[in-house]
PDB file of N, CA and C in Angstrom:
ATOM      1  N   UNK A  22      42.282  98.336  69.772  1.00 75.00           N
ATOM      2  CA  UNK A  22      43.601  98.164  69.199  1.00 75.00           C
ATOM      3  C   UNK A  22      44.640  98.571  70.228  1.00 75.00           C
ATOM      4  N   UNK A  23      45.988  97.411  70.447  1.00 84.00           N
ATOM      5  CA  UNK A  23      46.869  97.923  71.268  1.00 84.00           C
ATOM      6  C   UNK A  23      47.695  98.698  70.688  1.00 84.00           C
ATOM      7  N   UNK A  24      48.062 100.339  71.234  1.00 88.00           N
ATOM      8  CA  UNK A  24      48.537 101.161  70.362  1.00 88.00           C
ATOM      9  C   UNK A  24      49.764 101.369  71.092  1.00 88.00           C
ATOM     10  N   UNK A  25      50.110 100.690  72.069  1.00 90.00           N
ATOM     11  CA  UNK A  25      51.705 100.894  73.042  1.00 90.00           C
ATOM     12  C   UNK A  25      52.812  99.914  72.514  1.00 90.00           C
ATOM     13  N   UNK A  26      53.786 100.793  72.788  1.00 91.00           N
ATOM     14  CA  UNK A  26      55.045 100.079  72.413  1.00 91.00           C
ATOM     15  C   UNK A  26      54.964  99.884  70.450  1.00 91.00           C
ATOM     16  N   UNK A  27      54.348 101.415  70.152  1.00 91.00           N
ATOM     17  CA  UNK A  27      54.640 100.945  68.572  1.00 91.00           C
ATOM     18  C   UNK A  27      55.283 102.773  67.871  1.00 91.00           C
ATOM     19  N   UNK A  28      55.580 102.472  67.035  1.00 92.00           N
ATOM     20  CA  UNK A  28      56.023 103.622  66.419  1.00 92.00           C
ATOM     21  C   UNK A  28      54.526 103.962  65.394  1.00 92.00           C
ATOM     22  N   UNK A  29      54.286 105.628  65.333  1.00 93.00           N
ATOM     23  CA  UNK A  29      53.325 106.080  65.188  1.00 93.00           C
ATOM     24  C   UNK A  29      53.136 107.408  64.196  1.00 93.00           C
ATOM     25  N   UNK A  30      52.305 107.809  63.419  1.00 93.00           N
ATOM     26  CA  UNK A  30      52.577 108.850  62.640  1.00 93.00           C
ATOM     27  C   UNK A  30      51.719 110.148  63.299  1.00 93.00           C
ATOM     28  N   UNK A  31      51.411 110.891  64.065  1.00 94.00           N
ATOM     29  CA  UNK A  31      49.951 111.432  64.731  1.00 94.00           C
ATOM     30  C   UNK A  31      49.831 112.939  64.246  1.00 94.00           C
ATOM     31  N   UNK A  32      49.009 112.934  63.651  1.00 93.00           N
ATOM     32  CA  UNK A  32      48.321 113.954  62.911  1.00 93.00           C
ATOM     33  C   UNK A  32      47.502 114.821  64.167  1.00 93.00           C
ATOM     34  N   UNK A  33      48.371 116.436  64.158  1.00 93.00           N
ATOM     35  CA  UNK A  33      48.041 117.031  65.682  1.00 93.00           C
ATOM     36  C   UNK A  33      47.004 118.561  65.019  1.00 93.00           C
ATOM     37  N   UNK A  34      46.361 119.114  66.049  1.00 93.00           N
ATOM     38  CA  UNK A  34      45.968 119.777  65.713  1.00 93.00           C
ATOM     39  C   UNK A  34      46.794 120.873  65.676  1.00 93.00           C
ATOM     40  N   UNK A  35      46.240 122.668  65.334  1.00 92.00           N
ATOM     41  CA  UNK A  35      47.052 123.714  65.544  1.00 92.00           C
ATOM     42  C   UNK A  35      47.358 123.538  66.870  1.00 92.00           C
ATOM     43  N   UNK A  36      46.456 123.804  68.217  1.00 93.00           N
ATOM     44  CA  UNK A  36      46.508 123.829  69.349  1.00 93.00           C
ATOM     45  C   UNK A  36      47.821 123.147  69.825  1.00 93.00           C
ATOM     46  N   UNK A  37      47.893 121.878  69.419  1.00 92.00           N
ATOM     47  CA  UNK A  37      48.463 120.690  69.823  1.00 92.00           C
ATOM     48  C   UNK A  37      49.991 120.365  69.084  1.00 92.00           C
ATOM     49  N   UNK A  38      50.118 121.199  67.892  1.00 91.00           N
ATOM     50  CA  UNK A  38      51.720 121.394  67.734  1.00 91.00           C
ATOM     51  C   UNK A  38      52.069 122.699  68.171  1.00 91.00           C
ATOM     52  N   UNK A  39      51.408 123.279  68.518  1.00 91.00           N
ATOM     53  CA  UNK A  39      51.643 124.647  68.970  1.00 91.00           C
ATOM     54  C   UNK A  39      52.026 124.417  70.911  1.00 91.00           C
ATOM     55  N   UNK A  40      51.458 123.486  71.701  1.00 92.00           N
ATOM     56  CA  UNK A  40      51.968 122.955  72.881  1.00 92.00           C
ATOM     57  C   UNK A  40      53.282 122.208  72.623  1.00 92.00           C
ATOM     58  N   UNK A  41      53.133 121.459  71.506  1.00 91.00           N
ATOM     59  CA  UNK A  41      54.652 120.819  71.639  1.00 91.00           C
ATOM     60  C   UNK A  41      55.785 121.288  71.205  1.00 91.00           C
ATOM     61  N   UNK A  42      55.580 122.494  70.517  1.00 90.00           N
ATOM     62  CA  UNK A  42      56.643 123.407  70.315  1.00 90.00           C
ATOM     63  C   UNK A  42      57.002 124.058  71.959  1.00 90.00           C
ATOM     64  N   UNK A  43      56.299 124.584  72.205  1.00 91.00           N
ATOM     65  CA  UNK A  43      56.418 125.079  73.780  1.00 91.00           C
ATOM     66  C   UNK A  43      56.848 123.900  74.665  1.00 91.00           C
ATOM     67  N   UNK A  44      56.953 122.620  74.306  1.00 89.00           N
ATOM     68  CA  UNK A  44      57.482 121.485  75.307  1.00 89.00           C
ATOM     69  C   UNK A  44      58.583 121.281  74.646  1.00 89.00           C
ATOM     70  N   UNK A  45      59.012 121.799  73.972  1.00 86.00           N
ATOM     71  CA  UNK A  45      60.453 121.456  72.947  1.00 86.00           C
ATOM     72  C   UNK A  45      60.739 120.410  72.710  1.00 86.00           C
ATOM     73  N   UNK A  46      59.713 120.124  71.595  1.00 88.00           N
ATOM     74  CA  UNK A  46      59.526 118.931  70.977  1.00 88.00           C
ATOM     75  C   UNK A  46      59.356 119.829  69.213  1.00 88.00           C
ATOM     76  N   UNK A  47      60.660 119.034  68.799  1.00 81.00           N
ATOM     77  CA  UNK A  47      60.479 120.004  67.311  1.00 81.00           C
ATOM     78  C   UNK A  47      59.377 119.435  66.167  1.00 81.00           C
ATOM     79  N   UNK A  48      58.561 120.218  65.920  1.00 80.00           N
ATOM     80  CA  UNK A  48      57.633 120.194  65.217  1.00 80.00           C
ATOM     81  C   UNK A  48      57.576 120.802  63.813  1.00 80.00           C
ATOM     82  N   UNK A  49      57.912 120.353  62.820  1.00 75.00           N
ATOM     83  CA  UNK A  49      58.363 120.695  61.541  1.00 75.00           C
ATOM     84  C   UNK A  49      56.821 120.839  60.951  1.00 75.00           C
ATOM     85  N   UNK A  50      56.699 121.669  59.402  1.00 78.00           N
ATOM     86  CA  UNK A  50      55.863 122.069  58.728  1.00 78.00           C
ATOM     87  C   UNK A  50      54.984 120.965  58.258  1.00 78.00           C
ATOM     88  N   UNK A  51      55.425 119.493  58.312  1.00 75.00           N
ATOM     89  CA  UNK A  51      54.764 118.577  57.948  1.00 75.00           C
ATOM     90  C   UNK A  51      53.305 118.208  58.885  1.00 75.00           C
ATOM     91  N   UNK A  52      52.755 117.680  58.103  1.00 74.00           N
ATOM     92  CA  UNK A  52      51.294 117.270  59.062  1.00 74.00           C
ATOM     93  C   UNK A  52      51.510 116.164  59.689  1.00 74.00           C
ATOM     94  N   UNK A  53      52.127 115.187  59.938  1.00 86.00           N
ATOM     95  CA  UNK A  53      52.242 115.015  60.658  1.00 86.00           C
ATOM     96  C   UNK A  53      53.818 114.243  61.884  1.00 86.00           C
ATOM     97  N   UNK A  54      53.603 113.882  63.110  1.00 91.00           N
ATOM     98  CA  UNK A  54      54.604 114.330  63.926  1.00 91.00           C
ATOM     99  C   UNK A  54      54.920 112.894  63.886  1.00 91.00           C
ATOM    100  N   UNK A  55      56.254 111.953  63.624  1.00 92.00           N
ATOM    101  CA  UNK A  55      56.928 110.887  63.723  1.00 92.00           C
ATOM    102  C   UNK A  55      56.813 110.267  65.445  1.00 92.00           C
ATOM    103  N   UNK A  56      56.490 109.595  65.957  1.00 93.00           N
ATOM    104  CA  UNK A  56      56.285 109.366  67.896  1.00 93.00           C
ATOM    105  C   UNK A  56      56.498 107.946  68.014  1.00 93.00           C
ATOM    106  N   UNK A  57      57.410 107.700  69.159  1.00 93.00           N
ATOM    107  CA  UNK A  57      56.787 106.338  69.854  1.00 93.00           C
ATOM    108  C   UNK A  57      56.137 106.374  70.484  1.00 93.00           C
ATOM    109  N   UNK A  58      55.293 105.351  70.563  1.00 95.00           N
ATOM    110  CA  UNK A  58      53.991 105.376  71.432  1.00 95.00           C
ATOM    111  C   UNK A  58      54.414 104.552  72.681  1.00 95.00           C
ATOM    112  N   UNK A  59      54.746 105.039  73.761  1.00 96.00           N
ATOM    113  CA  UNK A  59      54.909 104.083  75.081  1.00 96.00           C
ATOM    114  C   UNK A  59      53.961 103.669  75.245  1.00 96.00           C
ATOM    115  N   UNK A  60      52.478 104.166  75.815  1.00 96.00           N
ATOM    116  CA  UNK A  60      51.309 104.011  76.516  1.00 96.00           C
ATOM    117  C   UNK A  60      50.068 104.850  76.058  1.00 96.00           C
ATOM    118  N   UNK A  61      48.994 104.104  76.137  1.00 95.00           N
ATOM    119  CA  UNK A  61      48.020 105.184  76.201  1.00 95.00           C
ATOM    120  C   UNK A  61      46.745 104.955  77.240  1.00 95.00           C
ATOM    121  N   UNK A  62      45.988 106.069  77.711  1.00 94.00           N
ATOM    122  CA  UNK A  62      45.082 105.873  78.632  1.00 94.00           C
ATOM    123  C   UNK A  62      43.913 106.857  78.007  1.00 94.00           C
ATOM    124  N   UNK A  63      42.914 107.238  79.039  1.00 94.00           N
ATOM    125  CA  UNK A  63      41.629 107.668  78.278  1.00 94.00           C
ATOM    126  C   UNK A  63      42.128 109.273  78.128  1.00 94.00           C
ATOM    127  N   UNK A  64      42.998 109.751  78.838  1.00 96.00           N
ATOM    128  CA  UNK A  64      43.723 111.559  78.653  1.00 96.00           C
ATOM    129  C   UNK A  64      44.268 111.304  77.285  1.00 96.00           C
ATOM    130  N   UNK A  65      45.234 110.598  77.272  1.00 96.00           N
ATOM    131  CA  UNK A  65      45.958 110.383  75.863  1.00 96.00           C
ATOM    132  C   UNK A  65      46.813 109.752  75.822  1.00 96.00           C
ATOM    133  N   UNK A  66      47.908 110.259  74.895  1.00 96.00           N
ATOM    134  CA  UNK A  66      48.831 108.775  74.394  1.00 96.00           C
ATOM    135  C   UNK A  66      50.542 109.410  75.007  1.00 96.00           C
ATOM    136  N   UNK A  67      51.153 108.069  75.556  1.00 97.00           N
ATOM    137  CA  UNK A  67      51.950 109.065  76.387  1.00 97.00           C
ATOM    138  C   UNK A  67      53.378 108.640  75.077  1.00 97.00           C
ATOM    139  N   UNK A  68      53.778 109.473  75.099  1.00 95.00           N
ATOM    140  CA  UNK A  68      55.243 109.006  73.736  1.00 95.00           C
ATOM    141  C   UNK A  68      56.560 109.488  74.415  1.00 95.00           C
ATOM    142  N   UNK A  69      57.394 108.758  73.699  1.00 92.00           N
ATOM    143  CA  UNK A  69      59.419 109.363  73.890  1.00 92.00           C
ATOM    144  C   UNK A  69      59.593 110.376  72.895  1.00 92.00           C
ATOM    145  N   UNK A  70      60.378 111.122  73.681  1.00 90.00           N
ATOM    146  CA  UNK A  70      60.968 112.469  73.036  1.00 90.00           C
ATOM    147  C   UNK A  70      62.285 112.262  74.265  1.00 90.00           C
ATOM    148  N   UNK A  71      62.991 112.656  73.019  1.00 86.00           N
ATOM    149  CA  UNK A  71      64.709 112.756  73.096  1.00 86.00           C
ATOM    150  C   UNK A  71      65.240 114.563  73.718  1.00 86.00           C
ATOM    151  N   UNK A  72      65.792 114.280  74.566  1.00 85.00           N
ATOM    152  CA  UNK A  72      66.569 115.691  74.666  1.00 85.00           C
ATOM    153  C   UNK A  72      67.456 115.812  75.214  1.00 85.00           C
ATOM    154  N   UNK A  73      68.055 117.043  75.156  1.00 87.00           N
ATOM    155  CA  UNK A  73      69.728 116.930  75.597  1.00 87.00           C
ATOM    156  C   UNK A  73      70.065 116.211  76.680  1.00 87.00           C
ATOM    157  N   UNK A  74      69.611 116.042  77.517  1.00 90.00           N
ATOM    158  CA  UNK A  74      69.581 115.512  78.901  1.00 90.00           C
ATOM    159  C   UNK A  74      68.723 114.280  79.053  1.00 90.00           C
ATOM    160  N   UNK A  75      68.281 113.423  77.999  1.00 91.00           N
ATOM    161  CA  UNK A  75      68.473 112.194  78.156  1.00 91.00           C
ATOM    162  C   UNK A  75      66.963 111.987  77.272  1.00 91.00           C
ATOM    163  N   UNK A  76      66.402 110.794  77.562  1.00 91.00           N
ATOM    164  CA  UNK A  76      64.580 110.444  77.038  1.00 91.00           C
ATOM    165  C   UNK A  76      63.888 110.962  77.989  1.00 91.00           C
ATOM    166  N   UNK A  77      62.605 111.053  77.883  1.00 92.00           N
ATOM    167  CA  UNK A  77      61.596 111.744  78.315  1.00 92.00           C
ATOM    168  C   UNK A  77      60.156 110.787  77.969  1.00 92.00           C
ATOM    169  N   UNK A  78      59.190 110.699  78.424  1.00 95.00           N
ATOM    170  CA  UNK A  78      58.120 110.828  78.546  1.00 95.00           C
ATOM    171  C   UNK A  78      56.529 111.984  78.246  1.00 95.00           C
ATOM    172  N   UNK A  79      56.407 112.126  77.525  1.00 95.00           N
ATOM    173  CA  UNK A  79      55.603 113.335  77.612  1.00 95.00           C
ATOM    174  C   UNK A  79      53.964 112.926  77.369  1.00 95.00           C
ATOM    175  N   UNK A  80      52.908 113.297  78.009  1.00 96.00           N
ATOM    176  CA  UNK A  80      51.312 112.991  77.616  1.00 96.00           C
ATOM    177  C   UNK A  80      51.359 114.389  76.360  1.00 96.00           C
ATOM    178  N   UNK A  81      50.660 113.457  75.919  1.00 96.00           N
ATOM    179  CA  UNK A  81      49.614 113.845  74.417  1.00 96.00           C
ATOM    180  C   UNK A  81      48.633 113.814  74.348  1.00 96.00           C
ATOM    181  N   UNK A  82      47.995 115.213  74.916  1.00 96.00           N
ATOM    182  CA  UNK A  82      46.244 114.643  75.180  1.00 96.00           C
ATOM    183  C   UNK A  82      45.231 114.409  74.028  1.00 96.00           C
ATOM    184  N   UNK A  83      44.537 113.488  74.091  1.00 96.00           N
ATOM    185  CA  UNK A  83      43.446 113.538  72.974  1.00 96.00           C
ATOM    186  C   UNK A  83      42.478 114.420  72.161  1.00 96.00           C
ATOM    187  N   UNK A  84      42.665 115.526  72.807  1.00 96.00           N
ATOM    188  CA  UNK A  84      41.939 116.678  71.741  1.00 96.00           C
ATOM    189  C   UNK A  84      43.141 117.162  71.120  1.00 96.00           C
ATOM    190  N   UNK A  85      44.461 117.077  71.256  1.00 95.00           N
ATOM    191  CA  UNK A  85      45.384 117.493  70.405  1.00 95.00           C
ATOM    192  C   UNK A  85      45.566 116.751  69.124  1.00 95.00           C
ATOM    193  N   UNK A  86      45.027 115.389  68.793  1.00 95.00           N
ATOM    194  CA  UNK A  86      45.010 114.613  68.211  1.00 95.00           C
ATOM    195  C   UNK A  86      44.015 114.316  67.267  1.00 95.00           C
ATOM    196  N   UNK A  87      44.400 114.394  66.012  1.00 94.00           N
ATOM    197  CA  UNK A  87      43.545 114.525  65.136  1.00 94.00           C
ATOM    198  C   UNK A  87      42.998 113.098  64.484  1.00 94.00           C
ATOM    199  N   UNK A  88      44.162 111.730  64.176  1.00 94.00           N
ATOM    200  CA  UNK A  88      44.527 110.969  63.687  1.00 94.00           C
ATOM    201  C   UNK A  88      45.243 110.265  63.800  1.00 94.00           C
ATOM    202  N   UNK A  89      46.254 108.914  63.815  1.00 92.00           N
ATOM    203  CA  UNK A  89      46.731 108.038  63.838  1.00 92.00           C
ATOM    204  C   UNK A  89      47.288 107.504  62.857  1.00 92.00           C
ATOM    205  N   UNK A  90      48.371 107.433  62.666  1.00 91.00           N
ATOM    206  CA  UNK A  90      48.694 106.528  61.285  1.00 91.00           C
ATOM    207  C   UNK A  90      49.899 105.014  61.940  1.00 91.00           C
ATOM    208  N   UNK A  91      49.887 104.004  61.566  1.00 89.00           N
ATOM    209  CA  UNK A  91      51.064 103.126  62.080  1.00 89.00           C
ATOM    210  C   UNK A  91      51.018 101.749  61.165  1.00 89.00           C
ATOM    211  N   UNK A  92      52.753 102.334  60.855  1.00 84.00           N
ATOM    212  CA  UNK A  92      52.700 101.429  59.414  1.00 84.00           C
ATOM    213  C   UNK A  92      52.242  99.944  59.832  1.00 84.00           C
ATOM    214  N   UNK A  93      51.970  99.203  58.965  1.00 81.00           N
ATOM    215  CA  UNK A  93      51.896  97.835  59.380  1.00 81.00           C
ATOM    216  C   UNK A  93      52.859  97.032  58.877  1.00 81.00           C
ATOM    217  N   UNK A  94      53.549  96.093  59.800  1.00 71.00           N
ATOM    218  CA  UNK A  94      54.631  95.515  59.835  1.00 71.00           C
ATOM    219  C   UNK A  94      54.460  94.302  59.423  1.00 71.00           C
ATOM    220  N   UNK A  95      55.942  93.390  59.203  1.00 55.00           N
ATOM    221  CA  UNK A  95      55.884  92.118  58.680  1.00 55.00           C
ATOM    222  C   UNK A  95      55.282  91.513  59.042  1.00 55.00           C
ATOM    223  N   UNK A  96      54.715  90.940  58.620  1.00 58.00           N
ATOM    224  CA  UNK A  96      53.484  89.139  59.699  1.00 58.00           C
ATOM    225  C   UNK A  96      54.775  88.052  60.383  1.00 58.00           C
ATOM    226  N   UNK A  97      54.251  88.258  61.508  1.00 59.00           N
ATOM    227  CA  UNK A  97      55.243  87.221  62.196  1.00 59.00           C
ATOM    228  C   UNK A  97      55.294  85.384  61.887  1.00 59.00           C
ATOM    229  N   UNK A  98      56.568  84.945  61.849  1.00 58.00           N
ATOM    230  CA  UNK A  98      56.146  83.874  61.125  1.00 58.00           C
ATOM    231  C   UNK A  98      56.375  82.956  62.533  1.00 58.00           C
ATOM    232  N   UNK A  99      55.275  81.811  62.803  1.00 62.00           N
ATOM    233  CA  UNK A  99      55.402  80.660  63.760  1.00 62.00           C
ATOM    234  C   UNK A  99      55.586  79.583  63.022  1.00 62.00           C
ATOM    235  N   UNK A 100      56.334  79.098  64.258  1.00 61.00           N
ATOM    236  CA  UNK A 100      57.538  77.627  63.877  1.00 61.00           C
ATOM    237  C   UNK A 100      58.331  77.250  63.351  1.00 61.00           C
ATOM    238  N   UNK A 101      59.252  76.241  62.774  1.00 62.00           N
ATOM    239  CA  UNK A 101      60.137  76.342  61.828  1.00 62.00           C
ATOM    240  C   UNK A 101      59.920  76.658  60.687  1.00 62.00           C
ATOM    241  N   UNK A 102      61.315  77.598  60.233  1.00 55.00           N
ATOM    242  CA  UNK A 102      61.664  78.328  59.097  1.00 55.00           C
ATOM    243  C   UNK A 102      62.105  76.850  57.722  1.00 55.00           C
TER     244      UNK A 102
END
């Protein structure tokens, strides 16, 4: 499954909201963390995070990661309407 360039729900572990608090990335009581997904490779999934000083990039490694959620979107329609 191509998981880049989509918006994502990712269910993190303790470890793994507990790093992204320390990367100041706000991490609220909910299970799980709202992300765009730029890219991913076999380390992990790399996402945008916003901060005062502009977008960012940050890796998300795969043992921080518990789960995946990504809504599924309209079906694209081909040819004339």
């Amino acid at each position: 499954m191509k998981i880049s360039e989509r918006d994502a729900a990712v269910l993190l572990t303790e470890d793994g909201r507990e790093v992204l608090k320390h990367a100041a990335i706000n991490v609220d009581e909910s299970m799980f963390l709202a992300v765009r997904v730029e890219d991913s490779d076999d380390i992990g999934i790399w996402i945008r995070v916003s901060r005062e000083d502009g977008d960012h990039l940050l890796l998300v490694l795969w043992e921080y990661v518990l789960s995946m959620d990504f809504p599924v979107g309209q079906p694209k329609t081909l040819g004339l309407r």
